[in-house]
Tab-separated table of C-alpha atoms in Angstrom:
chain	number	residue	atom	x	y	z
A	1	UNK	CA	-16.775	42.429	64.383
A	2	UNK	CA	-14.945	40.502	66.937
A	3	UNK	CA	-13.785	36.872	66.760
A	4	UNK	CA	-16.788	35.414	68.457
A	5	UNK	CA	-20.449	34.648	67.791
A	6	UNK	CA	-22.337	37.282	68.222
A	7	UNK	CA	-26.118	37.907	69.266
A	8	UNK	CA	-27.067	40.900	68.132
A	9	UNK	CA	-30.233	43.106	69.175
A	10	UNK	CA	-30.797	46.352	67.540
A	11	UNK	CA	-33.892	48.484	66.001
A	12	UNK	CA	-33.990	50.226	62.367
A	13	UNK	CA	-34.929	53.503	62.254
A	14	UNK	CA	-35.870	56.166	59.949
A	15	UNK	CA	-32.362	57.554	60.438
A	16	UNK	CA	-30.873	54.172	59.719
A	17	UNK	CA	-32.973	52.614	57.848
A	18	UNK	CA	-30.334	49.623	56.989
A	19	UNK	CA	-27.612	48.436	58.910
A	20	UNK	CA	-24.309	46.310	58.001
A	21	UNK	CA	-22.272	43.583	59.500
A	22	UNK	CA	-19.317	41.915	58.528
A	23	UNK	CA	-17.478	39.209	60.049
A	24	UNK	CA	-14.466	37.954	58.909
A	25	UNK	CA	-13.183	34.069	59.326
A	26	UNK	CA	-9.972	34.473	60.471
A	27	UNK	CA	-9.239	30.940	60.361
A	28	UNK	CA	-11.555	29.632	57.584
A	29	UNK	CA	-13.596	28.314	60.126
A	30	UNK	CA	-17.758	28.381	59.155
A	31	UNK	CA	-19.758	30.742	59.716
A	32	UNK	CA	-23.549	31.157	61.025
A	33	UNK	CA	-26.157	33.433	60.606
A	34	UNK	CA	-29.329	32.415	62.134
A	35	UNK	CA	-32.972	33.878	63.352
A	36	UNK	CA	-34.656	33.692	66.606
A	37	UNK	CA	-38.162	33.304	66.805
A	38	UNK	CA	-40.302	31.693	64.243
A	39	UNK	CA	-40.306	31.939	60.093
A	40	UNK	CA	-38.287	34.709	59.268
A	41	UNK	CA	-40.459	35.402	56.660
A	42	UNK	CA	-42.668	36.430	58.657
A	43	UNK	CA	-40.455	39.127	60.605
A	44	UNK	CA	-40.991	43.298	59.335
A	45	UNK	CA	-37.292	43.253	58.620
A	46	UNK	CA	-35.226	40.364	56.494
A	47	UNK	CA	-31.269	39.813	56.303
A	48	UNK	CA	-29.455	39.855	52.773
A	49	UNK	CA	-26.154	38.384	52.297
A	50	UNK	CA	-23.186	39.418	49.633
A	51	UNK	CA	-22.203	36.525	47.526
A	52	UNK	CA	-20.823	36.398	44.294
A	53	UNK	CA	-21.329	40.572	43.405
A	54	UNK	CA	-24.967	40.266	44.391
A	55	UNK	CA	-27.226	40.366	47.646
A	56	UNK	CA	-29.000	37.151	48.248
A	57	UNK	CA	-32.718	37.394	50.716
A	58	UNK	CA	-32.134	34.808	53.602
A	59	UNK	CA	-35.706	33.262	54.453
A	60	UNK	CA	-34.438	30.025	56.341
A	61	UNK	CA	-33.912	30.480	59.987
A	62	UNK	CA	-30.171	29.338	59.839
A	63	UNK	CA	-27.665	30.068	57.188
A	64	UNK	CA	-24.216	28.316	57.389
A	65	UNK	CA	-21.324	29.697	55.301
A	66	UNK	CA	-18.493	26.590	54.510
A	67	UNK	CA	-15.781	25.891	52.654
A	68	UNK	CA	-14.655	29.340	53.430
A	69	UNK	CA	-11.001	30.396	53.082
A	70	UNK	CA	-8.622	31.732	55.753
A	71	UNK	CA	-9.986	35.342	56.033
A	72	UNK	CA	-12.583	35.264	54.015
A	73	UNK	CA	-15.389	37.696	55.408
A	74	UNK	CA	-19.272	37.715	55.188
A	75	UNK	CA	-21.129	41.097	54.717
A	76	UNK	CA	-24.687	40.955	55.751
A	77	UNK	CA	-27.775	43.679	55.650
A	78	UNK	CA	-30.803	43.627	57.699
A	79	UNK	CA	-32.941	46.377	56.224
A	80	UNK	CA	-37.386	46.127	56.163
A	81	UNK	CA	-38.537	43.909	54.516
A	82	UNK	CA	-41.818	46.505	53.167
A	83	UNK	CA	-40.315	50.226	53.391
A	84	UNK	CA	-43.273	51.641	52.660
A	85	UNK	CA	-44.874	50.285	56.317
A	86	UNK	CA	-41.922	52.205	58.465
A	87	UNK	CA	-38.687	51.531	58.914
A	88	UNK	CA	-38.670	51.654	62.906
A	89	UNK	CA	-38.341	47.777	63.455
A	90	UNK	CA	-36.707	46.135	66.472
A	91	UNK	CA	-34.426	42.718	65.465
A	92	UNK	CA	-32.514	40.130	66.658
A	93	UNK	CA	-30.137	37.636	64.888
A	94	UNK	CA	-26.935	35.925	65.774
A	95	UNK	CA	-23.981	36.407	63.354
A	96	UNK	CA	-20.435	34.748	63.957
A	97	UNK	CA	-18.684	32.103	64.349
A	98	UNK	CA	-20.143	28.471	63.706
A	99	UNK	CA	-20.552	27.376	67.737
A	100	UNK	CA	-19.526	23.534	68.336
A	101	UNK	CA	-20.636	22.185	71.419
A	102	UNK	CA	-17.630	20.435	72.086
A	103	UNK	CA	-18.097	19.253	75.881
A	104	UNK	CA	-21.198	19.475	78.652
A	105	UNK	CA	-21.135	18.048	81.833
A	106	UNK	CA	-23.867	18.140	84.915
A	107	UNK	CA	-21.134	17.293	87.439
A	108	UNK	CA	-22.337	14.853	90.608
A	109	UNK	CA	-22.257	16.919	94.254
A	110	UNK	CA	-18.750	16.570	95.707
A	111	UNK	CA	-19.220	14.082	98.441
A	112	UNK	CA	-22.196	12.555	97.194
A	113	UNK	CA	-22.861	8.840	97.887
A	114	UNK	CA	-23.528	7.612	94.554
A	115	UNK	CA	-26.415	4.639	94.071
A	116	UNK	CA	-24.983	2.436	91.736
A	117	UNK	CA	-26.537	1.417	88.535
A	118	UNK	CA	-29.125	-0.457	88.149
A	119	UNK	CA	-30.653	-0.078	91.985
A	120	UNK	CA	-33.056	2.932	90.878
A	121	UNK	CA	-35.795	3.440	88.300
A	122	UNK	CA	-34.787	4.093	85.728
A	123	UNK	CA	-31.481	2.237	86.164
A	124	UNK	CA	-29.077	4.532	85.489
A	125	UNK	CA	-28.799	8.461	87.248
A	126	UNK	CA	-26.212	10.451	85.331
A	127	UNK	CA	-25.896	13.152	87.796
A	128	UNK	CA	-26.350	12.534	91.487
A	129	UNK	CA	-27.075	15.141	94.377
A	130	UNK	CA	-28.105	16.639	97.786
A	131	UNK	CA	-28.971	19.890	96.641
A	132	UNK	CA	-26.427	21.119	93.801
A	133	UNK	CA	-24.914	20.422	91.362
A	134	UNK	CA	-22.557	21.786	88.495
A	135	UNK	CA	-22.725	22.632	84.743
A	136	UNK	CA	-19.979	22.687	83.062
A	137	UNK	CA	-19.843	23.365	78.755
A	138	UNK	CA	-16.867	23.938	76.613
A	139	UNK	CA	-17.988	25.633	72.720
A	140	UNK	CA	-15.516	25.654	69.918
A	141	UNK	CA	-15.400	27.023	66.250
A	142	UNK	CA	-15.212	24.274	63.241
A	143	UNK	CA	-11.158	24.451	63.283
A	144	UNK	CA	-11.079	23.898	67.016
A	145	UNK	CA	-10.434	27.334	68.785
A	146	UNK	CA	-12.129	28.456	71.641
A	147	UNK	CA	-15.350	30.434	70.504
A	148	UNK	CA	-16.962	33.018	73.064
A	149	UNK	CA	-20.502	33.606	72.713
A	150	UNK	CA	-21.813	30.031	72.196
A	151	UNK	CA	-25.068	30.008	74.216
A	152	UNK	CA	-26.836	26.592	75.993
A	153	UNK	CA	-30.260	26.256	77.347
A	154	UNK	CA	-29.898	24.110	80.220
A	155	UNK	CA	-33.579	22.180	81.074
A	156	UNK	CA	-34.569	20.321	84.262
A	157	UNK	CA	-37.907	18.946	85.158
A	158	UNK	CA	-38.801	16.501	87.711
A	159	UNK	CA	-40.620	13.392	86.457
A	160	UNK	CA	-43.412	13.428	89.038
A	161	UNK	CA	-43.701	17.723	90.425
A	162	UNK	CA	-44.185	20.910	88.364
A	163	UNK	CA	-40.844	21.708	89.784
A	164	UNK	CA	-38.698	22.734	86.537
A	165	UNK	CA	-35.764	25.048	85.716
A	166	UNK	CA	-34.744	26.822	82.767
A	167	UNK	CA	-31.346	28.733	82.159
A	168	UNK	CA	-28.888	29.798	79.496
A	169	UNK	CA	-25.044	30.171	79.799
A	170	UNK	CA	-23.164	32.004	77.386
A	171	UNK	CA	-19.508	31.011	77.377
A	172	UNK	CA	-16.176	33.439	77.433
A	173	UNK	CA	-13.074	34.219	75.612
A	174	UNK	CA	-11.706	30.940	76.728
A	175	UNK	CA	-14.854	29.049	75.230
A	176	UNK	CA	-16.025	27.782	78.690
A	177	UNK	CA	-18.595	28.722	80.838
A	178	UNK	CA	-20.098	26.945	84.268
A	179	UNK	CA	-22.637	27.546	86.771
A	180	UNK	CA	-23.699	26.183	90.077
A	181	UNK	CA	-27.621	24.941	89.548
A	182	UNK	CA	-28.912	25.005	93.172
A	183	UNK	CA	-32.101	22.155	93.921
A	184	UNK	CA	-32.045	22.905	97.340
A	185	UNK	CA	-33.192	19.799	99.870
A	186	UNK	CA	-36.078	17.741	98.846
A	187	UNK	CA	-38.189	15.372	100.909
A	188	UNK	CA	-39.671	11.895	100.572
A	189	UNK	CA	-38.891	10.560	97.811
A	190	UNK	CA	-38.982	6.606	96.136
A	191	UNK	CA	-36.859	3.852	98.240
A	192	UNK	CA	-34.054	2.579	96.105
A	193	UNK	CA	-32.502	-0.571	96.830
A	194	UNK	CA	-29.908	-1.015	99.608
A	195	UNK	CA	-26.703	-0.965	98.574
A	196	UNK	CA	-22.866	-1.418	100.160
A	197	UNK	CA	-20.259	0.765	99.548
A	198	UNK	CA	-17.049	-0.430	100.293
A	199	UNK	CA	-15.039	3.194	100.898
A	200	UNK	CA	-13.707	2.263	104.303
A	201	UNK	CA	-15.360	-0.790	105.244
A	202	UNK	CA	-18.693	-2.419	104.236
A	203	UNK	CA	-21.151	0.521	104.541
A	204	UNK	CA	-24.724	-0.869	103.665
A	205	UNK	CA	-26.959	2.340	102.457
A	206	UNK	CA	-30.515	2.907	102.334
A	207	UNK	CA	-31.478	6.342	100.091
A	208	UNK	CA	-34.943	7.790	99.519
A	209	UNK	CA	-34.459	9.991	95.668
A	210	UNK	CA	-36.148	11.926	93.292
A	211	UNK	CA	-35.610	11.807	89.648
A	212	UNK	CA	-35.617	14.925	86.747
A	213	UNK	CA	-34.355	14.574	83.490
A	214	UNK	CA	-32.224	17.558	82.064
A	215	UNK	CA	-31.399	18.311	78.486
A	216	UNK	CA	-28.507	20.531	77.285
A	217	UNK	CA	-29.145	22.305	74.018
A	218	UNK	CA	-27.132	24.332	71.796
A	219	UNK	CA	-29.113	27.706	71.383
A	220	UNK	CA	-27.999	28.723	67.878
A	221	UNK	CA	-28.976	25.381	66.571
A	222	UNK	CA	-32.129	24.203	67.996
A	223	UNK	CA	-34.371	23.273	66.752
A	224	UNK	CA	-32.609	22.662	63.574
A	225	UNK	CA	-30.698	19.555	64.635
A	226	UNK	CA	-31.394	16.388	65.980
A	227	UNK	CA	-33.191	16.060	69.334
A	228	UNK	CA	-30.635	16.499	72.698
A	229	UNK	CA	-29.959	13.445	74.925
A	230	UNK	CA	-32.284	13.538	77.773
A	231	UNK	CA	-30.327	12.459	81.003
A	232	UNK	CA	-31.514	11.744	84.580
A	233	UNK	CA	-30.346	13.335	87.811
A	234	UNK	CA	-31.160	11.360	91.325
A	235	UNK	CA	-32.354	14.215	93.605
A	236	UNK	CA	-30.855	11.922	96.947
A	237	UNK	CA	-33.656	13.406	99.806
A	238	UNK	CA	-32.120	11.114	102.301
A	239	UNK	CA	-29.856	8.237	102.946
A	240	UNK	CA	-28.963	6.429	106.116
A	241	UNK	CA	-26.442	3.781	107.061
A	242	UNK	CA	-28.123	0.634	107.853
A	243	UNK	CA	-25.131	-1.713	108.399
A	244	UNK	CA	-21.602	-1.298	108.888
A	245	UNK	CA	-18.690	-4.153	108.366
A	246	UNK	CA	-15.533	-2.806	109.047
A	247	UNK	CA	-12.477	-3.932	107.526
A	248	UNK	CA	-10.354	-6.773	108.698
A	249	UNK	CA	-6.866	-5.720	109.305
């Protein structure tokens, strides 16, 4: 198998009634083996592992092989788990490299007139736009290489609307992957304070916003670590110059 992490969806058939995988750790970096969905145990097929001259059942939904030494490879088996019910069984599992969310960034608008801290409820509004912004992640394996196939689900809801949106990104060779998440204009909107910007003068601003809090997850992992940050994004509907004080020479 390639150098990556892999998501894998395949069916068993009567034909083949078990198939193989084997990845191999080219740098001794950890590998994963993990279940979508709910308890495996519960799934028509199961996954066995080789370890030690013997195949080991995997019930949990993640495995994590460590400690593992510069091309040292993994064989797995997914096979049904009661033969005598059929063997044509659709699965899904993700097999590779160990993905390390290593960077994620909701970047502001370019241009954007940022509110500052502490003039909006709540205070602070990590990410600040007119209508876009963009999402930026960088995965890695445990020794630090670029991984492909590390996948994020990307949330957004708005604290007061139905208004939501749900996405995943799957990064490339180079470990990165980005995407342009597109609000569009919104209207109305709470009254933050006024505030002055000094960029070429005293500019005093008045800005009408919207707030959503978005949560980056790493999809190979949830829900089996901690909770993601939640952050906020200021939705800016409008803002308008109120004063102006330009600069003495």
């Amino acid at each position: 198998m390639e150098d990556k992490l892999h998501s894998i969806n395949d069916s068993l058939t009567s034909r083949h009634p078990v198939h193989y995988y084997g990845f191999v750790a080219k740098r001794g970096q950890d590998i994963i083996l993990g279940f979508h969905g709910d308890d495996p145990v519960k799934n028509a097929w199961k996954v066995d592992y080789y370890q030690d001259g013997e195949w080991h059942t995997e019930n949990m939904k993640t495995k994590i092989f460590t400690g593992l030494k510069t091309e040292a490879e993994v064989i797995i088996r997914v096979m049904p788990r009661h033969p005598e019910k059929g063997t044509n069984i659709a699965y899904s599992l993700n097999f590779g490299s160990y993905p390390v969310l290593k960077k994620y960034d909701l970047h502001d608008e370019p241009g954007v007139i940022r509110i500052p801290s502490g003039y909006t409820e709540p205070g602070w509004l990590a990410t600040q736009v007119y209508k876009e912004a963009l999402l930026e992640v960088k995965f890695e394996d445990t020794k630090g290489a670029p991984l492909e196939g590390g996948v994020i689900l990307f949330a957004l809801k708005y604290r007061e609307e139905n208004t939501a949106v749900k996405l995943l990104l799957t990064s490339d060779a180079s470990g990165f992957a980005s995407r342009k998440i597109e609000l569009g204009r919104c209207y109305d909107g709470t009254e933050a304070q006024d505030f002055v910007d000094k960029n070429k003068g005293f500019n005093t601003w008045r800005s009408y916003y919207k707030v959503a809090n978005y949560a980056i997850m790493n999809l190979a992992l949830s829900p089996h670590t901690v909770t993601p940050n939640t952050f906020y994004l200021g939705h800016i509907c409008t803002q308008r110059l109120v004063q102006t004080i330009r600069p003495r020479n």
